[in-house]
Coordinates of C-alpha atoms in Angstrom, one line a residue:
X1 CA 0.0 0.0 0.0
X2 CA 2.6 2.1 0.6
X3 CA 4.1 1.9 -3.3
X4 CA 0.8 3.0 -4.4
X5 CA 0.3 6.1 -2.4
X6 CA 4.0 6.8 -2.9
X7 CA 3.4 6.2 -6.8
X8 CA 0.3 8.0 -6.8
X9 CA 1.5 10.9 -5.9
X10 CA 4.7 11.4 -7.5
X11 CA 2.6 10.6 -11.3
X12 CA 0.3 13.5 -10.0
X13 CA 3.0 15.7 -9.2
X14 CA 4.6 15.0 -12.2
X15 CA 2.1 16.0 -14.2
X16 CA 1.2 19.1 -12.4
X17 CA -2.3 17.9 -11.4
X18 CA -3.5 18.8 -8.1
X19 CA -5.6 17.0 -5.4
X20 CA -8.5 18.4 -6.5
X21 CA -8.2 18.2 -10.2
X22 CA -7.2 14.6 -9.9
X23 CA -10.4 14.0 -8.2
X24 CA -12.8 15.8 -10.2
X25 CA -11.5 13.3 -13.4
X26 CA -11.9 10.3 -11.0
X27 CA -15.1 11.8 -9.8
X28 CA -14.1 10.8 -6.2
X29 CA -13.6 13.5 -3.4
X30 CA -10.3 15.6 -2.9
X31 CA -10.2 13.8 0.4
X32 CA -10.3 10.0 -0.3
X33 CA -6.9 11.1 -3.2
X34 CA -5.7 12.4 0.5
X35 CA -6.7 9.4 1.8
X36 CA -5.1 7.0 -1.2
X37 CA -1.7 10.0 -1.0
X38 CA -1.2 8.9 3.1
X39 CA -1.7 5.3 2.4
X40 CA -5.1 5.8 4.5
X41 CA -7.5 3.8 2.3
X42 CA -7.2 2.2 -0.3
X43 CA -9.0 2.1 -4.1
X44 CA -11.5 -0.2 -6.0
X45 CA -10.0 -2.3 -9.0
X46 CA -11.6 0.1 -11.3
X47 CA -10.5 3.2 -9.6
X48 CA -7.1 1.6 -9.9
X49 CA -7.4 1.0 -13.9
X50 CA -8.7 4.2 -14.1
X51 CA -5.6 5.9 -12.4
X52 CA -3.6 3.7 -14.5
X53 CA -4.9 4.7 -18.1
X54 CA -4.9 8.4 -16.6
X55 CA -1.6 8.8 -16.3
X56 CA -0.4 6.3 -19.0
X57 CA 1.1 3.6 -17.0
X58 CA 0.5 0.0 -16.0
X59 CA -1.4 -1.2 -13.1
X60 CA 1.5 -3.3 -12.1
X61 CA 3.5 -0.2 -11.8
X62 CA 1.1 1.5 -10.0
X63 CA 1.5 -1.3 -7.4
X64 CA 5.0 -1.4 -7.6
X65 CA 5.6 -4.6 -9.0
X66 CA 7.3 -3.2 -12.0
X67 CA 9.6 -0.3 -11.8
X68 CA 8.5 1.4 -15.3

């Protein structure tokens, strides 16, 4: 879990997205991409494809089981 929030937020600050724009395109809350950033909670299977095709990588790297 903590890969993902880790991962999650460096893609979103490499794009130069903030909270808030990253969850209106998810249609979630600005807190619960809080939540995912601190490791807090965690996110569906489908929230987690979506993030993937969002920021153009692969699911497994979101995870960290692949480092590109």
């Amino acid at each position: 879990m903590k890969i993902f929030a880790e991962r999650l937020k460096e893609l979103r600050l490499e794009k130069n997205i903030s909270r808030s724009k990253l969850a209106e395109e998810l249609f979630v809350s600005e807190r619960l991409v809080c939540y995912w950033e601190n490791g807090k909670r965690e996110c569906s299977f489908e929230m987690l494809i979506k993030i993937a095709d969002l920021f153009g990588v692969t699911i497994d790297y979101i995870l960290g089981r692949s480092d590109y």
